[in-house]
Coordinates of C-alpha atoms and ligand atoms in Angstrom, one line a residue:
X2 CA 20.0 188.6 5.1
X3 CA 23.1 186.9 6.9
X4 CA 26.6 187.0 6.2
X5 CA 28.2 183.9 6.1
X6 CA 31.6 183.3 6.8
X7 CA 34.1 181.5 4.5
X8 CA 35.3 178.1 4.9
X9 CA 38.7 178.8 4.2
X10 CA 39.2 182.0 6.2
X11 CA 37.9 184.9 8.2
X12 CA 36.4 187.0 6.2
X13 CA 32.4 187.2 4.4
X14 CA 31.3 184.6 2.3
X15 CA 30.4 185.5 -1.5
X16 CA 25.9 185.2 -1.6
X17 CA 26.1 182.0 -4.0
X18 CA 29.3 180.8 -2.3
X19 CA 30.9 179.2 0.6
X20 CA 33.8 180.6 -0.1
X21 CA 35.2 184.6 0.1
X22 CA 36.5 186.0 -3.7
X23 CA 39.8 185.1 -2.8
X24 CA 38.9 181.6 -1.9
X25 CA 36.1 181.1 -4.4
X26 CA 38.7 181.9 -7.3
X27 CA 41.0 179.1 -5.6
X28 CA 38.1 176.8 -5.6
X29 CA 37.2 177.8 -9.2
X30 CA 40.7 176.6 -10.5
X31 CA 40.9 173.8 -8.9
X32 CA 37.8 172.7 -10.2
X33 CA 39.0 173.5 -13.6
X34 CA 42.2 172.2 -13.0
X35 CA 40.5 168.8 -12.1
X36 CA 38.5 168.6 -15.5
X37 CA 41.6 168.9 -17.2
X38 CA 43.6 165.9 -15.1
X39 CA 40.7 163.9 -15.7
X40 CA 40.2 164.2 -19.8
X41 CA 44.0 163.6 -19.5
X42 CA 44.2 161.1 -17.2
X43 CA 41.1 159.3 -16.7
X44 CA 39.6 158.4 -13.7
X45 CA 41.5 160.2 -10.8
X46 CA 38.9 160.8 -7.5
X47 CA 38.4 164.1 -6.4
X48 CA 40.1 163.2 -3.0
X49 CA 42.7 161.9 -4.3
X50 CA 43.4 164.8 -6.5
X51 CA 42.8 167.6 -3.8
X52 CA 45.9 165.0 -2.0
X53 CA 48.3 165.1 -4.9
X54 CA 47.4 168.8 -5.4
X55 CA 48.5 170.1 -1.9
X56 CA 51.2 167.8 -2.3
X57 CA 52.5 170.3 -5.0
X58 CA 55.3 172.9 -4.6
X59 CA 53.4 175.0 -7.1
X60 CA 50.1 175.3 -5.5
X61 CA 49.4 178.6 -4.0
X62 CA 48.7 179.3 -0.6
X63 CA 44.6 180.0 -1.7
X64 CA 44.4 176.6 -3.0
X65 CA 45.9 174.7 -0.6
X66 CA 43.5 176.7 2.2
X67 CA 40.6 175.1 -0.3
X68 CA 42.3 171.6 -0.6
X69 CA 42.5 171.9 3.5
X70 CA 38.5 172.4 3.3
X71 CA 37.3 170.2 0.8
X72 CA 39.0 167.4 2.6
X73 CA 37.5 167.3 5.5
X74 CA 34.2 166.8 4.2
Ligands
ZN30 ZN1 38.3 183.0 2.3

């Protein structure tokens, strides 16, 4: 078996994840937190979310690390 690494950081990789816990719980909320703009809101991309979410004071340090990764795909 290998260990990956996460994307966001040093340390292992979860098995079903790219991410560490740390990160994976990040990723988790923002994925939530993106269902919930978009039944309020409507039609808001994905990238252009992930932009107005590390544009955020309140977004933690986690996230951002996530927002960091998921935009450079
Ligand atoms: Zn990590």
């Amino acid at each position: 078996m290998t260990t990956q690494k996460c994307a966001a950081c040093h340390r292992n990789a979860l098995q079903d994840s790219k991410y560490c816990v740390d990160h994976k719980q990040a990723s988790d909320s923002v994925i939530t937190q993106y269902k919930a703009w978009v039944d309020a809101y409507g039609g808001i991309s994905w990238q252009d979310f992930l932009g107005k979410l590390s544009a955020m004071r309140e977004t933690g340090s986690w996230v951002k690390e996530v927002v960091a990764v998921e935009l450079k795909k």
